[in-house]
Amino acid sequence: MSTVDAVQPETEADVLTTDDGVVIAKGVIIFRRFLRNKTAVAGLILFLALTVFSLVGQFLTPWTKNDIDPAFIGEGPSAEHFFGTTQAGVDLYVLMVEGVRTSILIGLIVGVGSMLVAAVYGCVMAFYGGKVDKVMLFILEALIMMPSLLVVAVVTSGNGGDLKDALPSWFLLTVVLLVFGWMGAARLIRSISMSLIERDYVKAARYMGVSTWRIVWKHLIPNIGSLLVLEITRGVTLAILSEVAYSFIGIGIKPPDMSLGILIGQASQQVSSFPWMFWFPLLAMFALTGSMAMMNDGLRDAFDPSSSSVGKAKKSRKARKNTVEAAA
């Protein structure tokens, strides 16, 4: 057993002992509570379905985004083109597959990456305190004041120069969103970690000479795990909405890259003439963000032991029998 493991406390909240003497880990309890929330499970299934669609959808049609069908130009959904075609005769289904894949990829990278940066930055601020905390907090506040909209416009537009020509627009947008997506969560994590610093097991680890990074990774971050999970799902949602918003106004992803924001923006002026070009991408965006919102609510209730919104666990047959015998 390592030094850090020796000072890691084991609380009653980490395990649960059933009437049969079986010890259930905290993670299993959270997972079971999540599965009892039908809305959250529906959101998870919907998100997985969209992910599978973005990965294998291309194999369900012979068309590509570079193919033009002169016989179906600006036509609605049909057996030949599932979601119809654009004014140029390009299959909308193929564009939707790439658009959903790009939006999911940006959301996952930004949501997970920004939360890891926020967790480490916020915990280090709280751990050191004093002048280190003041300097890091000043840097954080300065970054928050930076106009992210202007940075996105410069990086992804023609003014980006060689950088824009060398890298795809979706990658540049992901980097910018990642740079500006962690700062609000870092402040929240800093305030919560300050209370954890005063716990006995953290003080014991510091007195025993455990390194700073090991304390952060083994003590602080695991104890704010529930917050991180919730912030990740929220970050994925915000990243998808940011991509759609920036691409809609023309400063996000640029062709030949494709995303839901581009599809919605291109069809927004022709809703009456080509409604399928607007509503299919819009419904896909609502499905993505809605599924993440449903999962976020389910995870929040699963991590909260006082929540009753997910229902009560069903007792096993043996447990019910023991209860009846005890009452008799």
Coordinates of N, CA and C in Angstrom, one line a residue, residues 25-168:
A25 N -20.1 -1.1 -4.3 CA -19.3 0.1 -4.5 C -20.1 1.3 -4.8
K26 N -19.6 2.5 -4.5 CA -20.3 3.7 -4.7 C -20.6 3.9 -6.2
G27 N -19.6 3.5 -7.1 CA -19.8 3.7 -8.5 C -21.0 2.8 -9.0
V28 N -21.1 1.6 -8.5 CA -22.2 0.7 -8.9 C -23.6 1.3 -8.4
I29 N -23.6 1.9 -7.2 CA -24.8 2.5 -6.7 C -25.2 3.7 -7.6
I30 N -24.3 4.5 -8.0 CA -24.6 5.7 -8.9 C -25.1 5.2 -10.2
F31 N -24.4 4.1 -10.8 CA -24.8 3.6 -12.1 C -26.3 3.0 -12.0
R32 N -26.6 2.3 -10.9 CA -28.0 1.8 -10.8 C -29.0 2.9 -10.6
R33 N -28.7 3.9 -9.9 CA -29.6 5.1 -9.7 C -29.8 5.7 -11.1
F34 N -28.7 5.8 -11.9 CA -28.9 6.4 -13.2 C -29.8 5.6 -14.1
L35 N -29.6 4.3 -14.1 CA -30.5 3.4 -14.9 C -31.9 3.4 -14.5
R36 N -32.2 3.8 -13.2 CA -33.6 3.8 -12.8 C -34.3 5.1 -13.3
N37 N -33.5 6.1 -13.8 CA -34.1 7.3 -14.4 C -34.4 7.1 -15.8
K38 N -35.6 6.9 -16.2 CA -35.9 6.5 -17.6 C -35.6 7.7 -18.5
T39 N -35.8 8.9 -18.1 CA -35.5 10.0 -18.9 C -34.0 10.1 -19.3
A40 N -33.1 9.8 -18.2 CA -31.7 9.8 -18.5 C -31.3 8.7 -19.4
V41 N -31.8 7.5 -19.2 CA -31.5 6.4 -20.1 C -31.9 6.7 -21.5
A42 N -33.1 7.3 -21.7 CA -33.6 7.7 -23.0 C -32.6 8.7 -23.7
G43 N -32.1 9.6 -22.9 CA -31.1 10.6 -23.4 C -29.8 9.9 -23.8
L44 N -29.4 8.9 -23.0 CA -28.1 8.1 -23.3 C -28.3 7.3 -24.6
I45 N -29.5 6.7 -24.7 CA -29.8 5.9 -25.9 C -29.8 6.8 -27.2
L46 N -30.4 8.0 -27.0 CA -30.5 8.9 -28.1 C -29.1 9.4 -28.6
F47 N -28.3 9.7 -27.6 CA -26.9 10.2 -27.9 C -26.1 9.1 -28.5
L48 N -26.2 7.9 -28.0 CA -25.5 6.7 -28.7 C -26.0 6.5 -30.1
A49 N -27.3 6.6 -30.3 CA -27.8 6.4 -31.6 C -27.3 7.4 -32.6
L50 N -27.2 8.7 -32.2 CA -26.6 9.7 -33.0 C -25.2 9.5 -33.3
T51 N -24.5 9.0 -32.3 CA -23.0 8.7 -32.5 C -22.8 7.6 -33.5
V52 N -23.6 6.6 -33.4 CA -23.5 5.5 -34.3 C -23.9 5.9 -35.7
F53 N -24.9 6.8 -35.8 CA -25.3 7.4 -37.1 C -24.2 8.1 -37.7
S54 N -23.4 8.9 -36.9 CA -22.3 9.7 -37.5 C -21.2 8.8 -37.9
L55 N -21.0 7.6 -37.3 CA -19.9 6.8 -37.6 C -20.1 5.8 -38.8
V56 N -21.3 5.3 -38.8 CA -21.6 4.2 -39.9 C -22.7 4.7 -40.9
G57 N -23.2 5.9 -40.7 CA -24.3 6.4 -41.6 C -23.8 6.5 -43.1
Q58 N -22.5 6.7 -43.3 CA -22.0 6.9 -44.6 C -22.1 5.6 -45.4
F59 N -22.0 4.5 -44.7 CA -22.0 3.2 -45.4 C -23.4 2.7 -45.8
L60 N -24.5 3.5 -45.4 CA -25.8 3.1 -45.8 C -26.3 3.8 -47.1
T61 N -25.4 4.6 -47.7 CA -25.8 5.2 -48.9 C -24.6 5.2 -49.9
P62 N -24.9 5.2 -51.2 CA -23.8 5.2 -52.2 C -23.2 6.6 -52.5
W63 N -23.9 7.6 -52.0 CA -23.5 9.0 -52.3 C -22.5 9.5 -51.3
T64 N -21.7 10.5 -51.8 CA -20.7 11.2 -51.0 C -21.0 12.7 -51.1
K65 N -20.4 13.5 -50.3 CA -20.7 14.9 -50.3 C -20.1 15.6 -51.6
N66 N -19.3 14.9 -52.4 CA -18.8 15.5 -53.6 C -19.6 15.1 -54.8
D67 N -20.6 14.2 -54.6 CA -21.4 13.7 -55.7 C -22.6 14.6 -56.0
I68 N -22.9 14.9 -57.2 CA -24.0 15.7 -57.6 C -25.0 14.8 -58.4
D69 N -26.2 14.8 -58.0 CA -27.2 14.1 -58.8 C -28.1 15.0 -59.6
P70 N -27.8 15.2 -60.9 CA -28.6 16.1 -61.7 C -30.1 15.8 -61.8
A71 N -30.4 14.6 -61.6 CA -31.9 14.2 -61.7 C -32.6 14.6 -60.4
F72 N -31.9 14.9 -59.3 CA -32.6 15.3 -58.1 C -31.9 16.6 -57.5
I73 N -32.3 17.7 -58.0 CA -31.8 19.0 -57.6 C -32.8 19.7 -56.8
G74 N -32.5 19.9 -55.5 CA -33.5 20.6 -54.7 C -34.7 19.8 -54.4
E75 N -34.6 18.5 -54.4 CA -35.8 17.6 -54.2 C -35.9 17.2 -52.7
G76 N -37.1 17.0 -52.3 CA -37.3 16.5 -50.9 C -36.9 15.1 -50.6
P77 N -37.2 14.6 -49.4 CA -36.8 13.2 -49.1 C -37.5 12.2 -50.0
S78 N -36.7 11.2 -50.4 CA -37.2 10.1 -51.2 C -36.4 8.9 -50.9
A79 N -36.8 7.8 -51.6 CA -36.1 6.5 -51.5 C -34.6 6.6 -52.0
E80 N -34.4 7.5 -52.9 CA -33.1 7.6 -53.5 C -32.2 8.5 -52.6
H81 N -32.8 9.6 -52.0 CA -32.1 10.5 -51.1 C -32.9 10.6 -49.8
F82 N -32.5 10.0 -48.8 CA -33.3 9.8 -47.6 C -33.7 11.2 -47.0
F83 N -32.8 12.2 -47.0 CA -33.2 13.5 -46.4 C -33.3 14.6 -47.5
G84 N -33.4 14.1 -48.8 CA -33.5 15.1 -49.9 C -32.2 15.5 -50.4
T85 N -32.2 16.5 -51.2 CA -30.9 17.1 -51.8 C -30.9 18.6 -51.6
T86 N -29.7 19.2 -51.8 CA -29.6 20.6 -51.7 C -29.9 21.2 -53.1
Q87 N -29.7 22.6 -53.2 CA -30.0 23.2 -54.5 C -29.0 22.8 -55.5
A88 N -27.8 22.3 -55.1 CA -26.8 21.8 -56.0 C -26.9 20.4 -56.3
G89 N -27.9 19.7 -55.8 CA -28.0 18.3 -56.0 C -27.2 17.4 -55.2
V90 N -26.7 17.9 -54.1 CA -25.9 17.1 -53.1 C -26.8 16.4 -52.1
D91 N -26.5 15.1 -51.8 CA -27.3 14.4 -50.9 C -27.2 15.0 -49.5
L92 N -28.4 15.4 -48.9 CA -28.4 16.0 -47.6 C -28.1 15.0 -46.5
Y93 N -28.4 13.7 -46.7 CA -28.2 12.7 -45.7 C -26.7 12.6 -45.5
V94 N -25.9 12.6 -46.5 CA -24.4 12.5 -46.4 C -23.9 13.7 -45.6
L95 N -24.4 14.9 -45.9 CA -23.9 16.1 -45.2 C -24.3 16.0 -43.8
M96 N -25.5 15.5 -43.5 CA -25.9 15.3 -42.1 C -25.0 14.4 -41.3
V97 N -24.6 13.3 -41.9 CA -23.7 12.4 -41.3 C -22.4 13.1 -40.8
E98 N -21.8 13.8 -41.8 CA -20.6 14.5 -41.5 C -20.8 15.6 -40.5
G99 N -21.9 16.3 -40.6 CA -22.2 17.4 -39.7 C -22.4 17.0 -38.3
V100 N -23.2 15.9 -38.1 CA -23.4 15.3 -36.7 C -22.1 14.8 -36.2
R101 N -21.3 14.2 -37.0 CA -20.0 13.7 -36.5 C -19.1 14.8 -36.1
T102 N -19.0 15.9 -36.8 CA -18.2 17.0 -36.5 C -18.6 17.7 -35.2
S103 N -19.9 17.9 -35.0 CA -20.5 18.5 -33.8 C -20.2 17.7 -32.6
I104 N -20.4 16.3 -32.7 CA -20.2 15.5 -31.6 C -18.7 15.5 -31.2
L105 N -17.8 15.4 -32.2 CA -16.4 15.4 -32.0 C -15.9 16.7 -31.3
I106 N -16.4 17.8 -31.8 CA -16.1 19.1 -31.1 C -16.6 19.1 -29.7
G107 N -17.8 18.7 -29.5 CA -18.4 18.7 -28.1 C -17.6 17.8 -27.2
L108 N -17.3 16.6 -27.6 CA -16.6 15.7 -26.7 C -15.1 16.2 -26.3
I109 N -14.4 16.7 -27.4 CA -13.1 17.2 -27.1 C -13.1 18.4 -26.2
V110 N -14.0 19.3 -26.5 CA -14.0 20.6 -25.7 C -14.6 20.3 -24.3
G111 N -15.6 19.4 -24.2 CA -16.2 19.2 -22.9 C -15.3 18.4 -22.0
V112 N -14.6 17.4 -22.5 CA -13.7 16.6 -21.6 C -12.4 17.4 -21.4
G113 N -11.8 17.9 -22.5 CA -10.5 18.6 -22.3 C -10.6 19.8 -21.5
S114 N -11.6 20.7 -21.6 CA -11.7 21.9 -20.8 C -11.9 21.5 -19.3
M115 N -12.6 20.4 -19.1 CA -12.8 20.1 -17.7 C -11.6 19.5 -17.0
L116 N -10.7 18.8 -17.7 CA -9.5 18.4 -17.2 C -8.6 19.5 -16.8
V117 N -8.5 20.5 -17.8 CA -7.7 21.7 -17.5 C -8.2 22.5 -16.3
A118 N -9.6 22.6 -16.2 CA -10.2 23.3 -15.1 C -9.9 22.6 -13.8
A119 N -10.0 21.3 -13.8 CA -9.8 20.5 -12.6 C -8.4 20.7 -12.0
V120 N -7.4 20.6 -12.9 CA -6.0 20.7 -12.5 C -5.7 22.1 -12.1
Y121 N -6.1 23.1 -12.9 CA -5.8 24.5 -12.6 C -6.5 24.9 -11.3
G122 N -7.8 24.6 -11.1 CA -8.5 25.0 -9.9 C -7.9 24.4 -8.6
C123 N -7.6 23.1 -8.7 CA -7.1 22.4 -7.6 C -5.7 22.9 -7.2
V124 N -4.8 23.2 -8.2 CA -3.5 23.7 -7.9 C -3.6 25.1 -7.2
M125 N -4.6 25.9 -7.7 CA -4.8 27.2 -7.1 C -5.2 27.1 -5.6
A126 N -6.1 26.2 -5.3 CA -6.5 26.0 -3.9 C -5.4 25.4 -3.1
F127 N -4.7 24.5 -3.6 CA -3.6 23.7 -2.9 C -2.5 24.7 -2.4
Y128 N -2.0 25.5 -3.3 CA -0.9 26.4 -2.9 C -1.4 27.6 -2.2
G129 N -2.4 28.2 -2.6 CA -2.9 29.4 -2.0 C -1.9 30.6 -2.0
G130 N -2.1 31.6 -1.2 CA -1.2 32.7 -1.1 C -0.9 33.4 -2.4
K131 N 0.4 33.7 -2.6 CA 0.8 34.4 -3.8 C 0.5 33.6 -5.1
V132 N 0.7 32.3 -5.0 CA 0.5 31.5 -6.2 C -1.0 31.6 -6.6
D133 N -1.8 31.5 -5.6 CA -3.3 31.6 -5.9 C -3.7 32.9 -6.5
K134 N -3.1 34.0 -6.0 CA -3.4 35.3 -6.5 C -2.9 35.5 -7.9
V135 N -1.7 35.0 -8.2 CA -1.2 35.2 -9.6 C -2.0 34.3 -10.6
M136 N -2.3 33.1 -10.2 CA -3.1 32.2 -11.1 C -4.5 32.8 -11.2
L137 N -5.1 33.4 -10.2 CA -6.4 33.9 -10.2 C -6.4 35.2 -11.1
F138 N -5.3 36.0 -11.1 CA -5.2 37.1 -12.0 C -5.2 36.7 -13.4
I139 N -4.4 35.7 -13.7 CA -4.3 35.1 -15.1 C -5.7 34.7 -15.5
L140 N -6.4 34.0 -14.6 CA -7.7 33.5 -14.9 C -8.7 34.6 -15.3
E141 N -8.7 35.6 -14.4 CA -9.6 36.7 -14.7 C -9.2 37.5 -16.0
A142 N -7.9 37.6 -16.3 CA -7.5 38.2 -17.5 C -8.0 37.5 -18.7
L143 N -7.9 36.1 -18.7 CA -8.4 35.3 -19.8 C -9.9 35.4 -19.9
I144 N -10.6 35.5 -18.8 CA -12.1 35.6 -18.9 C -12.5 36.9 -19.6
M145 N -11.7 38.0 -19.4 CA -12.1 39.2 -20.0 C -11.8 39.3 -21.5
M146 N -11.0 38.3 -22.0 CA -10.7 38.3 -23.5 C -11.9 38.1 -24.3
P147 N -12.1 38.8 -25.4 CA -13.3 38.6 -26.3 C -13.2 37.3 -27.1
S148 N -13.8 36.3 -26.7 CA -13.7 35.0 -27.4 C -14.3 35.1 -28.8
L149 N -15.3 35.9 -29.0 CA -15.9 36.0 -30.3 C -14.9 36.6 -31.3
L150 N -14.2 37.6 -30.9 CA -13.2 38.2 -31.8 C -12.1 37.2 -32.1
V151 N -11.7 36.5 -31.1 CA -10.6 35.5 -31.4 C -11.0 34.4 -32.4
V152 N -12.3 33.9 -32.2 CA -12.8 32.9 -33.1 C -12.9 33.5 -34.5
A153 N -13.3 34.8 -34.7 CA -13.4 35.4 -36.0 C -12.1 35.5 -36.6
V154 N -11.0 35.9 -35.9 CA -9.7 36.1 -36.5 C -9.1 34.8 -36.8
V155 N -9.2 33.8 -36.0 CA -8.5 32.5 -36.2 C -9.2 31.7 -37.4
T156 N -10.5 31.7 -37.4 CA -11.2 30.9 -38.5 C -11.4 31.6 -39.8
S157 N -11.2 33.0 -39.8 CA -11.4 33.7 -41.0 C -10.2 33.8 -41.9
G158 N -10.3 34.5 -43.0 CA -9.1 34.6 -43.9 C -7.9 35.3 -43.2
N159 N -8.2 36.1 -42.1 CA -7.1 36.8 -41.4 C -6.2 35.9 -40.7
G160 N -6.6 34.6 -40.6 CA -5.8 33.6 -39.8 C -4.5 33.3 -40.6
G161 N -4.4 33.6 -41.8 CA -3.1 33.4 -42.6 C -2.8 32.0 -42.8
D162 N -1.5 31.7 -42.6 CA -1.0 30.3 -42.9 C -1.6 29.3 -41.9
L163 N -1.9 29.7 -40.7 CA -2.5 28.8 -39.8 C -3.8 28.3 -40.3
K164 N -4.7 29.1 -40.8 CA -5.9 28.7 -41.4 C -5.8 27.7 -42.6
D165 N -4.8 28.0 -43.4 CA -4.6 27.2 -44.6 C -4.0 25.8 -44.2
A166 N -3.2 25.7 -43.1 CA -2.6 24.5 -42.7 C -3.5 23.5 -42.0
L167 N -4.4 24.1 -41.2 CA -5.3 23.3 -40.4 C -6.7 23.4 -40.8
P168 N -7.5 22.3 -40.6 CA -9.0 22.4 -40.9 C -9.7 23.3 -39.9

